[in-house]
CSV table of C-alpha atoms and ligand atoms in Angstrom, one decimal:
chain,number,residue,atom,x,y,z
Y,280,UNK,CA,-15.3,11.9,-61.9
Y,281,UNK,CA,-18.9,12.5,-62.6
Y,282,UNK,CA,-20.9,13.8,-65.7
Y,283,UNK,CA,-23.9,15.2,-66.0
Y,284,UNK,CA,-25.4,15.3,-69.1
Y,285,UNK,CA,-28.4,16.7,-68.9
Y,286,UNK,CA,-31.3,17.8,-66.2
Y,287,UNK,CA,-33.8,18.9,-68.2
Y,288,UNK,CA,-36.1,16.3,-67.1
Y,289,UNK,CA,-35.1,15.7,-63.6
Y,290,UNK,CA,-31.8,15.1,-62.0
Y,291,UNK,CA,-29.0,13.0,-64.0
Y,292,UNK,CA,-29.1,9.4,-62.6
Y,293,UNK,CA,-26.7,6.3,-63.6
Y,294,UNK,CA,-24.2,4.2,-61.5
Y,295,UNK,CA,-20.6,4.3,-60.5
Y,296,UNK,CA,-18.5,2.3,-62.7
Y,297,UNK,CA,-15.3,1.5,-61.2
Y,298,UNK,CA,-12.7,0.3,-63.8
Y,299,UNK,CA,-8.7,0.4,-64.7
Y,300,UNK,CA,-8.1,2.8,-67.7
Y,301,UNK,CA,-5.0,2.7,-69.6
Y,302,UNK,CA,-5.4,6.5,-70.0
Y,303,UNK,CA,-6.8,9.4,-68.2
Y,304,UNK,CA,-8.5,10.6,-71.6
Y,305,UNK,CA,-10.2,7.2,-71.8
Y,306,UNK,CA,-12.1,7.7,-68.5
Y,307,UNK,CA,-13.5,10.8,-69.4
Y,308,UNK,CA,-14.8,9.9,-72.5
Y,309,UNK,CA,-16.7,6.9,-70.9
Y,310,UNK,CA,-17.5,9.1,-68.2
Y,311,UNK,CA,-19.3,11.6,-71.5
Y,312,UNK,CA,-20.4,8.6,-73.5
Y,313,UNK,CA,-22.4,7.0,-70.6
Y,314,UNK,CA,-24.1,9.9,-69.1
Y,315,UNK,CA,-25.3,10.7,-72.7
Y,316,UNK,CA,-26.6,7.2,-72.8
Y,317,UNK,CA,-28.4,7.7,-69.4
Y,318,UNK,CA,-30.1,10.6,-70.4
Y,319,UNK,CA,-31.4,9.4,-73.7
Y,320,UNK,CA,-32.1,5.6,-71.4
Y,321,UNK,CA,-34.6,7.9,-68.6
Y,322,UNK,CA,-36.0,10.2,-71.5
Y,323,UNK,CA,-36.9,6.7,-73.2
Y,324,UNK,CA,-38.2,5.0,-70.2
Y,325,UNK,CA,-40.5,8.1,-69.6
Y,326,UNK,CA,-38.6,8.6,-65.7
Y,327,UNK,CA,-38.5,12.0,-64.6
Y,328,UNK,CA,-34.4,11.8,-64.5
Y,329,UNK,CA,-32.0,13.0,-66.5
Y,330,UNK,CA,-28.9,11.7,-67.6
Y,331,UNK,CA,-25.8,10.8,-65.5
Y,332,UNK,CA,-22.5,8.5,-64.8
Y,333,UNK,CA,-19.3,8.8,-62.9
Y,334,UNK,CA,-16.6,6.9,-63.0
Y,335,UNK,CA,-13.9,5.9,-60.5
Y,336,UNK,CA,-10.8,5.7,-62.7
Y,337,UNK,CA,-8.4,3.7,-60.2
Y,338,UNK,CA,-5.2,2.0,-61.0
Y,339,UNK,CA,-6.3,-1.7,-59.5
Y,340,UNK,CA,-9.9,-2.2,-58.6
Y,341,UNK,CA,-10.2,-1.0,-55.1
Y,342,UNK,CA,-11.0,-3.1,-52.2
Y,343,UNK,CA,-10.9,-3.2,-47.8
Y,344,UNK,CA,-10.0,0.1,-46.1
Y,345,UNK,CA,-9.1,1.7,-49.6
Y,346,UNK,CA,-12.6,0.7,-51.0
Y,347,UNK,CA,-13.9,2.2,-48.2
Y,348,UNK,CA,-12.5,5.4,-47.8
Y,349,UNK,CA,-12.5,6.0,-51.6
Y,350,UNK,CA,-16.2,5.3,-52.1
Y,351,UNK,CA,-16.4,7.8,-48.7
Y,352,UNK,CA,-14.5,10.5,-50.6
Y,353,UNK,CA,-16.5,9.8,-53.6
Y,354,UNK,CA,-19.5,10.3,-51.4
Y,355,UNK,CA,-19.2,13.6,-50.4
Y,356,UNK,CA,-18.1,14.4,-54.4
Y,357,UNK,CA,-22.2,13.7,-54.9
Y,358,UNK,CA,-22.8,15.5,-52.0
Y,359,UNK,CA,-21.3,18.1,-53.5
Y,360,UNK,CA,-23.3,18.4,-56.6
Y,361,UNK,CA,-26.5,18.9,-53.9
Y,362,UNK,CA,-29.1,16.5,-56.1
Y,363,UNK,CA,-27.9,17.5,-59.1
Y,364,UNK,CA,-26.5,13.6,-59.7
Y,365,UNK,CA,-28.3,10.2,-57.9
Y,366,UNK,CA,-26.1,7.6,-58.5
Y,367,UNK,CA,-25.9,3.8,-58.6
Y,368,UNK,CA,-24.6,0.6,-58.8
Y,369,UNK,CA,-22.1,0.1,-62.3
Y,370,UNK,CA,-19.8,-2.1,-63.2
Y,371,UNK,CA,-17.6,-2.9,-60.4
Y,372,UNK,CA,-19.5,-1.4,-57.8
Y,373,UNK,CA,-22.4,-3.4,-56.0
Y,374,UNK,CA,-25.0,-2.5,-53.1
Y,375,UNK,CA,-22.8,-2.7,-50.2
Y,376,UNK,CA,-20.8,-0.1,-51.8
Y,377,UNK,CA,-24.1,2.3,-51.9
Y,378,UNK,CA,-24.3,1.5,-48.8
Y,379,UNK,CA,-20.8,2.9,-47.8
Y,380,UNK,CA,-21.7,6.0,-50.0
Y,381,UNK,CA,-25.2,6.5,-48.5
Y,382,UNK,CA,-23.2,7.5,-45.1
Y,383,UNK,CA,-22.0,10.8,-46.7
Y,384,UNK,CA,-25.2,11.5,-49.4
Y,385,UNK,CA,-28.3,10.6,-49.7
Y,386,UNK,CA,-28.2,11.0,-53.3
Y,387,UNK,CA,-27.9,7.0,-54.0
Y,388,UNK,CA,-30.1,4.4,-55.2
Y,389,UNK,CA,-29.2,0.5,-55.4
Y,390,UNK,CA,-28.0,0.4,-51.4
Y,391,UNK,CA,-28.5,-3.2,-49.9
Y,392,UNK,CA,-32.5,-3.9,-48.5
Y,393,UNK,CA,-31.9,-3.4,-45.0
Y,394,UNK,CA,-30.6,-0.2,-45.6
Y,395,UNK,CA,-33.9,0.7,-47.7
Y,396,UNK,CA,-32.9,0.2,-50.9
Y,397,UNK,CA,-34.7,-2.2,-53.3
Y,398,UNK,CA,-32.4,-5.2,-54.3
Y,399,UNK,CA,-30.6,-6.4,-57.2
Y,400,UNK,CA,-32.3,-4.8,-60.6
Y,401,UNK,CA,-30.8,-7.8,-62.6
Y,402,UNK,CA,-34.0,-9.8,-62.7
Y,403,UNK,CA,-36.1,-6.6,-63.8
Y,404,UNK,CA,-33.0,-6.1,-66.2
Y,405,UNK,CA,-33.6,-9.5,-68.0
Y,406,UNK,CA,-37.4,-9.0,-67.8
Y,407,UNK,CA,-37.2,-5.5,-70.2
Y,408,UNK,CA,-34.4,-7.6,-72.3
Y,409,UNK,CA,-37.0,-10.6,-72.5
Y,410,UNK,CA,-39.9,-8.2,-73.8
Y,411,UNK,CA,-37.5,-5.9,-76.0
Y,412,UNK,CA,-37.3,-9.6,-77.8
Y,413,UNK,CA,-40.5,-10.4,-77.9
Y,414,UNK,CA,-41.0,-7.4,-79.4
Y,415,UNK,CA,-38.2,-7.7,-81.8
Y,416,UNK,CA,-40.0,-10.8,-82.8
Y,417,UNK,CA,-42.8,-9.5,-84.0
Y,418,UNK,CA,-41.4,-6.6,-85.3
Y,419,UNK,CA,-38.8,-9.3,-87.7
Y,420,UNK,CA,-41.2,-12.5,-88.2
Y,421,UNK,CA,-44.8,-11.3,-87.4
Y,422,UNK,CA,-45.1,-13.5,-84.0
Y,423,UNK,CA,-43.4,-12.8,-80.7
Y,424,UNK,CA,-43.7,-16.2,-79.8
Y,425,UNK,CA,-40.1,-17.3,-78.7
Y,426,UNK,CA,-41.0,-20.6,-78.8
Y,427,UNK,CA,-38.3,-22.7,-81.3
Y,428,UNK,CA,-36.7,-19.2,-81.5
Y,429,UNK,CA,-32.7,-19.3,-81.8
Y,430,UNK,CA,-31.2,-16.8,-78.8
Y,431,UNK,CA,-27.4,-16.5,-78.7
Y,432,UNK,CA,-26.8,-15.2,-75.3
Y,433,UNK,CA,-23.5,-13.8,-74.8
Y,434,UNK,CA,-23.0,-13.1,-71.1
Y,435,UNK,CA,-23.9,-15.4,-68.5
Y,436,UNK,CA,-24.1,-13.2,-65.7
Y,437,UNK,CA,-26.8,-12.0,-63.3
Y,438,UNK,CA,-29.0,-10.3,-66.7
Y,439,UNK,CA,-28.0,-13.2,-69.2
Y,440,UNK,CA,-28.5,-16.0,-67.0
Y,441,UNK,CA,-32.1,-14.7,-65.7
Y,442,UNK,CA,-33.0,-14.1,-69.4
Y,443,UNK,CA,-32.0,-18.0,-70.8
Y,444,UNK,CA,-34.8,-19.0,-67.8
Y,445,UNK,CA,-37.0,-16.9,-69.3
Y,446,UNK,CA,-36.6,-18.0,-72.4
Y,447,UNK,CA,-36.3,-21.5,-71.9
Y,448,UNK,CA,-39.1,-21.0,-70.1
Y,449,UNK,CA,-41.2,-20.1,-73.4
Y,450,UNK,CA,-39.3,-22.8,-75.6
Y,451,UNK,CA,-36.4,-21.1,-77.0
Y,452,UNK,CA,-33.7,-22.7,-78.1
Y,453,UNK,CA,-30.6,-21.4,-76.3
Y,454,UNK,CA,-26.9,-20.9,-77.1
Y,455,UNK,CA,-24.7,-19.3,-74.2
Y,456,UNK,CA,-21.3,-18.2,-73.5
Y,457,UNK,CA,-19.0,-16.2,-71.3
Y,458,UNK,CA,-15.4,-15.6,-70.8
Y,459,UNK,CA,-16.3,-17.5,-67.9
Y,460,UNK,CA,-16.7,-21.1,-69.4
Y,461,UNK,CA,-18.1,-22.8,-66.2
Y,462,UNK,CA,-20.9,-20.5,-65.8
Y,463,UNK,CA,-21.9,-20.6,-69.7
Y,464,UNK,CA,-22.1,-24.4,-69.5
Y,465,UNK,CA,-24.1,-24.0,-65.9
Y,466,UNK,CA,-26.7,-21.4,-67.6
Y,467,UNK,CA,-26.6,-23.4,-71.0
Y,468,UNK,CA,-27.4,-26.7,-69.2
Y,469,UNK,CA,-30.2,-25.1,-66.4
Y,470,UNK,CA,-31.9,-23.8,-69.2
Y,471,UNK,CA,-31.6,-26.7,-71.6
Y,472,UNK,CA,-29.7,-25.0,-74.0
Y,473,UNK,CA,-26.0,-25.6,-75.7
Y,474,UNK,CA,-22.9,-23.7,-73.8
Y,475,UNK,CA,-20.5,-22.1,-77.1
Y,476,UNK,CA,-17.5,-20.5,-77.6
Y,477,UNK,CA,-17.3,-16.6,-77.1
Y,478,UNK,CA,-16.1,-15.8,-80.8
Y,479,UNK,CA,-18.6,-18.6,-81.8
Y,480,UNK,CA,-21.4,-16.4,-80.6
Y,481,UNK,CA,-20.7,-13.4,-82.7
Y,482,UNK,CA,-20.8,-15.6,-85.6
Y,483,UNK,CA,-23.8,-17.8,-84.3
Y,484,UNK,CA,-26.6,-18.7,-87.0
Y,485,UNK,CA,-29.9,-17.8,-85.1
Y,486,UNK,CA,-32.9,-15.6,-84.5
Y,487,UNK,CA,-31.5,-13.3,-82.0
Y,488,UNK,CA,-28.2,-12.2,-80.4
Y,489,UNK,CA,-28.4,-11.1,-76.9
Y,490,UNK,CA,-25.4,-9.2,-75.9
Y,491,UNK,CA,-25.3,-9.4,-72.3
Y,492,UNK,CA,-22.0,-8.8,-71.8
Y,493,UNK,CA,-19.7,-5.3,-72.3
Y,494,UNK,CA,-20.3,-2.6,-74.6
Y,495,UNK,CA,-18.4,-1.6,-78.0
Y,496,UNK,CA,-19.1,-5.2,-79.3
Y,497,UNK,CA,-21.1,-4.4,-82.8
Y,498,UNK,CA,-18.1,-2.9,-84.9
Y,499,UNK,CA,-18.1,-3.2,-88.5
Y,500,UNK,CA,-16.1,-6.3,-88.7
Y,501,UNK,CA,-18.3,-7.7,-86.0
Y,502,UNK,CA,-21.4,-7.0,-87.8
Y,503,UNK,CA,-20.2,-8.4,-91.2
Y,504,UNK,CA,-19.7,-11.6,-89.1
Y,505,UNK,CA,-23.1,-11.6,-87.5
Y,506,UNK,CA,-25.4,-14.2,-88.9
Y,507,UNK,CA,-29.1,-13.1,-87.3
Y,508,UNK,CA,-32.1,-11.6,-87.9
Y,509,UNK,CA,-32.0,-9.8,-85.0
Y,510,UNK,CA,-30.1,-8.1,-81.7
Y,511,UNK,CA,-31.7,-7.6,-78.6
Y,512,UNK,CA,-29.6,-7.8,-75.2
Y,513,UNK,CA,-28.8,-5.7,-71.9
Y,514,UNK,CA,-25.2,-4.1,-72.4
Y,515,UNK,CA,-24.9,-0.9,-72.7
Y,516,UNK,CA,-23.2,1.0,-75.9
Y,517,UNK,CA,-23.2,-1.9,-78.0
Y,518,UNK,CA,-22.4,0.1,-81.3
Y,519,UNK,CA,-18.9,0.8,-81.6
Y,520,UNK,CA,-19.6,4.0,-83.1
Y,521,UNK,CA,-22.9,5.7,-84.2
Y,522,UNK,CA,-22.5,4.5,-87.8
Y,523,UNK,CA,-22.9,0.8,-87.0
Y,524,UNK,CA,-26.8,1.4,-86.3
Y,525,UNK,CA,-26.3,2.2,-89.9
Y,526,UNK,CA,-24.3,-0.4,-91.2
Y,527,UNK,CA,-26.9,-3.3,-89.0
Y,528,UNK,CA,-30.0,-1.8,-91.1
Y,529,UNK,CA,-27.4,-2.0,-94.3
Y,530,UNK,CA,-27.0,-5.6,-93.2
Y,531,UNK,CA,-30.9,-6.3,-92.8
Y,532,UNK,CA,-30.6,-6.6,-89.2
Y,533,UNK,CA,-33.2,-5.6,-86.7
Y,534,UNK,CA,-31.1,-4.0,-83.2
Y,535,UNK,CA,-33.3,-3.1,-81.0
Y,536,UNK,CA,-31.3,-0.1,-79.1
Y,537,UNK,CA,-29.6,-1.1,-75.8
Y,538,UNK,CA,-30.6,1.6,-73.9
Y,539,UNK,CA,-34.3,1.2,-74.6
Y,540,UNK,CA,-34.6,-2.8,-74.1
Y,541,UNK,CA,-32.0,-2.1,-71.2
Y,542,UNK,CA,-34.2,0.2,-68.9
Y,543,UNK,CA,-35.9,-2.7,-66.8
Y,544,UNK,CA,-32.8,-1.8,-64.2
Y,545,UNK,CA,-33.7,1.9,-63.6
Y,546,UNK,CA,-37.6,1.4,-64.0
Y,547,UNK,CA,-37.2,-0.9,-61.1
Y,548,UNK,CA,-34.6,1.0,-58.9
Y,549,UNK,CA,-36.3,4.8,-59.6
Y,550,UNK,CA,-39.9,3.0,-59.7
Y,551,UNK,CA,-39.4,1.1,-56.1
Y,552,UNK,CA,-37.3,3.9,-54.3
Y,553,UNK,CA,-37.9,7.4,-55.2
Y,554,UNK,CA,-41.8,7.1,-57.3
Y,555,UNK,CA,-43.2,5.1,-55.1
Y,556,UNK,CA,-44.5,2.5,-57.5
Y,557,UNK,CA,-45.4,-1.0,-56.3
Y,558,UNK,CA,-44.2,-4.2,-57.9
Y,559,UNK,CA,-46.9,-4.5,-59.8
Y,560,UNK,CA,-46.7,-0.8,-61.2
Y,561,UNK,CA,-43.1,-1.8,-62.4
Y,562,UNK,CA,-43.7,-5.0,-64.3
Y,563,UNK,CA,-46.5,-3.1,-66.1
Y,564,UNK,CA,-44.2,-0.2,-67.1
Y,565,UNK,CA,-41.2,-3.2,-67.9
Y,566,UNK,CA,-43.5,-4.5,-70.0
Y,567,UNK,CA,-44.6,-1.2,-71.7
Y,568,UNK,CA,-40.5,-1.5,-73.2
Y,569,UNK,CA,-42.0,-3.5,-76.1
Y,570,UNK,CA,-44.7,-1.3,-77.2
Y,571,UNK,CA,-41.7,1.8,-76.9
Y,572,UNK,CA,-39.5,-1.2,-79.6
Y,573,UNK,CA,-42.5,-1.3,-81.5
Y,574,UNK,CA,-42.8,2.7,-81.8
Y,575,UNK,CA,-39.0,2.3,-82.8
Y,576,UNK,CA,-39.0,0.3,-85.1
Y,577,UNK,CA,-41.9,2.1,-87.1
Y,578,UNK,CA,-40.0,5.4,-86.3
Y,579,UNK,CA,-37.1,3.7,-88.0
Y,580,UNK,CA,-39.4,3.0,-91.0
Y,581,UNK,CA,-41.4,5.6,-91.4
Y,582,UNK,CA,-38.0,8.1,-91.3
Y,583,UNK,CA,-35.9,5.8,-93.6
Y,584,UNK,CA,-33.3,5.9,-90.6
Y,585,UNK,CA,-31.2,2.9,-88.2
Y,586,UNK,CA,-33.2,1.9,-85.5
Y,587,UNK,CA,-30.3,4.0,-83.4
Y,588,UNK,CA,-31.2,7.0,-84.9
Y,589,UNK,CA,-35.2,6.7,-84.6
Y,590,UNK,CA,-34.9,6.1,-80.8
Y,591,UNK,CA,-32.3,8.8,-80.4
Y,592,UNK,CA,-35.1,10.9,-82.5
Y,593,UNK,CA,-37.6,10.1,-80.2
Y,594,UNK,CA,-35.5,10.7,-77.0
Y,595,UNK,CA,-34.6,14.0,-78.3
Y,596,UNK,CA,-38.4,14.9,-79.2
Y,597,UNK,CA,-38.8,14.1,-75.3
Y,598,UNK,CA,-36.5,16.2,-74.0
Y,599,UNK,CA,-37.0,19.0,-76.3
Y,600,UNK,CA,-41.1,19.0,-74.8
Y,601,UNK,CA,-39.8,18.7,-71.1
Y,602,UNK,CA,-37.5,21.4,-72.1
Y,603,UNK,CA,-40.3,23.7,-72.9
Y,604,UNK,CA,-43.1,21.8,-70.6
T,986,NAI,P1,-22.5,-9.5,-64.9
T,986,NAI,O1,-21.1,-9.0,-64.6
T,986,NAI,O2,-23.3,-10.2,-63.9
T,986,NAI,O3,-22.4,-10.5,-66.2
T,986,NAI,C1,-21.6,-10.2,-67.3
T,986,NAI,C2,-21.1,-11.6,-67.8
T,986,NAI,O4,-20.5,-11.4,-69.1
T,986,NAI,C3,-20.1,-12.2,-66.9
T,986,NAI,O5,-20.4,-13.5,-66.6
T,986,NAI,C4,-18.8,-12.1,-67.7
T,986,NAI,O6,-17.9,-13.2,-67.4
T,986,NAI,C5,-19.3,-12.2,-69.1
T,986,NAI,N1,-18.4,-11.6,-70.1
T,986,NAI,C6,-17.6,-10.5,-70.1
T,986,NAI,N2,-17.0,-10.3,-71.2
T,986,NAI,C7,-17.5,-11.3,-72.1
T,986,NAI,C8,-17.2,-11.6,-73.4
T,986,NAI,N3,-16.4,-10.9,-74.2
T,986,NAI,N4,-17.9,-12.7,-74.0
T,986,NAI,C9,-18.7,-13.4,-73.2
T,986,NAI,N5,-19.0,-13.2,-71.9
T,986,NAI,C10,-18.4,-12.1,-71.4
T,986,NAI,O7,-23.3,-8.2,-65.5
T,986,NAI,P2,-24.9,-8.1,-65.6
T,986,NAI,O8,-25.4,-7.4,-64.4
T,986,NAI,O9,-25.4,-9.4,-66.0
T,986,NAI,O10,-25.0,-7.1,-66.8
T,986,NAI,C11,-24.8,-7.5,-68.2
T,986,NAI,C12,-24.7,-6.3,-69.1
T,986,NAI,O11,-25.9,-5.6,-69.0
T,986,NAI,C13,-23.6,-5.3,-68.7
T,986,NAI,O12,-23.1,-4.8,-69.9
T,986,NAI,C14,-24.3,-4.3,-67.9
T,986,NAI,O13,-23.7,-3.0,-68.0
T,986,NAI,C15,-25.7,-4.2,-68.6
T,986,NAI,N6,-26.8,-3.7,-67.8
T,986,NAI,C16,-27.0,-4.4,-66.6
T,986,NAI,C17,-28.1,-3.9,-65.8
T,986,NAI,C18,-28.4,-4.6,-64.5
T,986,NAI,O14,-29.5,-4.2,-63.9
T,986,NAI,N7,-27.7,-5.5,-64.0
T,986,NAI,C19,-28.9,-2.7,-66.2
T,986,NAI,C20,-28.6,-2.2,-67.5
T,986,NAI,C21,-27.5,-2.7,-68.3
């Protein structure tokens, strides 16, 4: 299924997520949920998209023939919609999957490079997460230095691994994990840093947690665990619910919202294949995520509001002048 959540700044883009649901109701509300996120993600990241997501809710994850003439089927589902939805890669689904989809639409971003699309956004993801923090940084201890910094990374996949580089890089000091305990002790190691349990990282004592991971992770219980000054990673929908922006501020920590330290990924897929942007011009604008933190964060101040609620203000101030643009 596919939602579209808004157009009023352009059509809704965001990716196919293919997953297993335990009930039909469950896959539409994600399918709600994340095209909300997507429009409130482009509005933030100044793109000239609105908001979108669809979800393939399939009872084992797909793959051969099946892949292939589901992803088809699906194809000529965005057809359908006649630009109304681009889509993209999601969880589950990867390039050479956009590239079975471009065949019926040409509505698709994220197809592999020889078919003209622009490559893995991972790298450009961990590049907006690694100035969202920097950011963050400043914002909590007057210096975005990372250097001697504590960053919990939870998630050592294709974001979380490029972002302990980084880090490293700058002379943090790094705690990793993932379900997948070879690959947090391969990341933590590359990068210097220790590889940790994945409840240990929820209760970490450092600077920053980095959920790079899945969603729904920052619940009430979870926060009351949390021992940092700051969260700042690429998953998307990290609060449970709405109120635990609240109950984060309550607990004097600084989030910096997912989907505004998160937009590295469709700055680099809109910016290289639809706006014409070169590499350069998207660096600069992955950069520009930490001056939109910073305006966030004094949003958040100057309102007396979460941090949630000052970028979902500003979001909304941005659609509401495209609206009437
Ligand atoms: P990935 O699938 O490459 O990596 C995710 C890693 O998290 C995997 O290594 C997995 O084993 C691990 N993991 C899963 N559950 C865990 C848990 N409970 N505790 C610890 N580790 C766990 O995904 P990728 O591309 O690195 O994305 C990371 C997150 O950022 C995802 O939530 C994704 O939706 C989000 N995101 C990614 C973008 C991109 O450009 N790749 C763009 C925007 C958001």
């Amino acid at each position: 299924m596919v939602g579209v959540h808004s157009t009023v700044l352009g059509p809704g883009l965001g990716g196919t997520r293919m997953k297993v649901y335990e009930r039909p109701d469950a896959a539409v509300q994600d399918v709600l949920r994340l095209s909300r996120a997507m429009t409130f993600k482009n509005a933030m990241a100044r793109l000239p998209f609105g908001g979108g997501k669809a979800v393939l809710a399939v009872p084992s994850i797909a793959s051969g023939d099946d892949r292939r003439g589901l992803l088809e089927r699906y194809g000529d589902l965005v057809r359908s919609l006649r630009g109304a939805y681009v889509t993209a890669c999601d969880m589950n689904t990867h390039e050479h999957d956009m590239d079975v989809i471009v065949t019926r639409t040409e509505h698709v971003m994220g197809t592999t490079v020889d078919r003209g699309g622009s490559g893995t956004s991972a790298p450009d993801t961990a590049l907006g997460v690694y100035h969202g923090i920097r950011a963050a940084l400043r914002h909590a201890f007057g210096s975005e230095d990372p250097s001697g910094r504590t960053v919990a990374i939870q998630g050592a996949g294709a974001v979380g691994s490029r972002l302990a580089h980084l880090l490293a890089a700058d002379g943090a000091v790094l705690q990793v994990a993932d379900v997948d305990a070879t690959r947090a002790a391969g990341v933590a190691a590359a990068a210097g840093g220790t590889a940790v349990g994945t409840d240990e990282i929820m209760r970490a004592r450092c600077d920053v947690l980095a959920p790079c991971a899945t969603g729904g992770i920052l619940d009430a219980d979870a926060i009351a665990a949390l021992r940092c000054a700051v969260v700042a990673g690429a998953a998307n929908n990290q609060l449970a619910t709405d109120e635990d922006g609240e109950r984060l501020r309550e607990a004097g920590i600084l989030y910096a919202p997912d989907y505004v330290v998160n937009a590295g990924g469709v700055l680099h897929l809109a910016g290289l294949e639809r706006l014409g942007w070169t590499e350069d011009e998207v660096r600069a604008r992955i950069e520009g995520i930490g001056a939109t933190l910073a305006e966030v964060f004094e949003r958040a101040e100057a309102d007396g509001v979460a941090t949630s609620t000052a970028a979902d203000r500003i979001a909304m101030d941005r659609l509401t002048a495209g609206a009437t643009a």
